CSV table of C-alpha atoms in Angstrom, one decimal:
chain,number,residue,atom,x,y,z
O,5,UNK,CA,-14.3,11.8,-36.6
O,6,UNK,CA,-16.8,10.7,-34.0
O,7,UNK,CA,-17.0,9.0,-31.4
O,8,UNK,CA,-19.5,6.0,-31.6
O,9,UNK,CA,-22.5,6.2,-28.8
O,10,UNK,CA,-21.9,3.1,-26.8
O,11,UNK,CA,-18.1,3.6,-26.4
O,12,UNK,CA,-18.4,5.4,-23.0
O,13,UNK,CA,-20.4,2.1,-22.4
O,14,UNK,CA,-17.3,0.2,-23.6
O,15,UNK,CA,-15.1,1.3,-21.4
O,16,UNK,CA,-17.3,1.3,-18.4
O,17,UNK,CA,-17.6,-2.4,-18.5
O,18,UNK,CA,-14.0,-3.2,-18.8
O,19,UNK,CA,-13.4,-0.9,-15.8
O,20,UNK,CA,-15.9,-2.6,-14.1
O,21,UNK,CA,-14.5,-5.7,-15.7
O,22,UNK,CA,-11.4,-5.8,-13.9
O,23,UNK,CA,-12.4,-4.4,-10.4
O,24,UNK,CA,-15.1,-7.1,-9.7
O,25,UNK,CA,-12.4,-9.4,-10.8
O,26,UNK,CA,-9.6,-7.9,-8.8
O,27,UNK,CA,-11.8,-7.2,-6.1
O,28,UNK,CA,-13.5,-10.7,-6.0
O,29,UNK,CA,-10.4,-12.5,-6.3
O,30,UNK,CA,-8.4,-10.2,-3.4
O,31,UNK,CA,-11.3,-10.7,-0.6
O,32,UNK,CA,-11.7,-14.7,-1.1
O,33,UNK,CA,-7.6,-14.8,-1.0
O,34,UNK,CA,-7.4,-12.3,2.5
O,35,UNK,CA,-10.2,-14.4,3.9
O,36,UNK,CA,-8.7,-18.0,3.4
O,37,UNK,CA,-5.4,-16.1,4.5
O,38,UNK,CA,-7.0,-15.3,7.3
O,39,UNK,CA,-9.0,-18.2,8.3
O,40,UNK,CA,-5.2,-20.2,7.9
O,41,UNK,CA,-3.5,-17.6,10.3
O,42,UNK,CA,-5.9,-17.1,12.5
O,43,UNK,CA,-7.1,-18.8,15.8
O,44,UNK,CA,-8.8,-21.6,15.4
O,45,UNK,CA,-11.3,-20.4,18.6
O,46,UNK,CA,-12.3,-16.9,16.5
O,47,UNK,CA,-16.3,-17.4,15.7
O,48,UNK,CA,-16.0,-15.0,12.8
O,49,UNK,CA,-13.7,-17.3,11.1
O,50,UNK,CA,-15.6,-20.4,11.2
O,51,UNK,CA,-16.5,-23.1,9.3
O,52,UNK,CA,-19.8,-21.2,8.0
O,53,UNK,CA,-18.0,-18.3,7.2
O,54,UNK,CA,-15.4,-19.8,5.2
O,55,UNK,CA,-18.5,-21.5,3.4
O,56,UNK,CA,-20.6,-18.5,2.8
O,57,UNK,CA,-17.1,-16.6,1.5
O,58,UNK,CA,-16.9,-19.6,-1.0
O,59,UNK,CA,-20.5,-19.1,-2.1
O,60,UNK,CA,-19.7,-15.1,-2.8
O,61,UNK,CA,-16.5,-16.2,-4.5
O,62,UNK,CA,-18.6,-18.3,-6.8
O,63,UNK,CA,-21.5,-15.5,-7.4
O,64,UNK,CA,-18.6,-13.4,-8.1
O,65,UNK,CA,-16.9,-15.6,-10.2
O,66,UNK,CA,-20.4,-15.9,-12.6
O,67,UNK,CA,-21.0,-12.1,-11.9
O,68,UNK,CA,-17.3,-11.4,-13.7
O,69,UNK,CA,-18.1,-13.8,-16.5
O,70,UNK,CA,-21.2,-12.3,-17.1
O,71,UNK,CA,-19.7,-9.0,-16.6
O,72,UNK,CA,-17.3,-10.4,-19.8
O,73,UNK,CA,-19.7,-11.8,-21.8
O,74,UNK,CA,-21.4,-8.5,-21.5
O,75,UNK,CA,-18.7,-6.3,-22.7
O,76,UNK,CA,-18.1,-9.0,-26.0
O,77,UNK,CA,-21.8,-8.6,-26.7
O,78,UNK,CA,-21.1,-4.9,-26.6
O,79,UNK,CA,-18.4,-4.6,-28.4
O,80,UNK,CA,-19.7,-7.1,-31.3
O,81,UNK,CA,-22.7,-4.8,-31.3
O,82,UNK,CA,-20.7,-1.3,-32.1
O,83,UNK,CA,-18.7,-3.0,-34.1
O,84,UNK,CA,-22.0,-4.5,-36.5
O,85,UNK,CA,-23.1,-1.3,-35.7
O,86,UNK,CA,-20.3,0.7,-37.2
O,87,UNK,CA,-20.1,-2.1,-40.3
O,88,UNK,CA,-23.7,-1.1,-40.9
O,89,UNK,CA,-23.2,2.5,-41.0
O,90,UNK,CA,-20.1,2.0,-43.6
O,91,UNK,CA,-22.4,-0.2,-45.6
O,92,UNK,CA,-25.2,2.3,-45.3
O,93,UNK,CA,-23.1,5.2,-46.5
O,94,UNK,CA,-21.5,3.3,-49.4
């Protein structure tokens, strides 16, 4: 049997599904960890910064859903796709 075109595709995005999420997730935790621990004094942990990780938290947040939302489309597609083929062979 073969494998259907867009499967590779498939699998891609849910890889890259779950590293933007795990990756997004992890650097907003270590930076608010790190902004608690750290010395109030240390520029590279101020106010701003906590802001503009906030911000890239948020992009990342709507990058992951749309990185989601993506792979669903996809997914919907093969399967029409495949539905299509069985109709078009019967």
């Amino acid at each position: 049997m073969e494998r259907p075109k867009g499967l590779t595709l498939i699998i891609f995005a849910e890889v890259l599904y779950a590293v933007s999420a795990f990756l997004n997730f992890f650097s907003f935790f270590l930076i608010l960890i790190l902004y608690i621990i750290s010395d109030k004094n240390n520029p590279y942990l101020s106010f701003e910064n906590i802001g503009t990780a906030i911000i890239i938290f948020t992009l990342g947040v709507l990058a992951v859903i749309g990185a989601k939302d993506a792979w669903e489309l996809k997914k919907t597609r093969i399967i029409y796709l495949s539905w299509y083929k069985y109709v078009r062979i019967c």
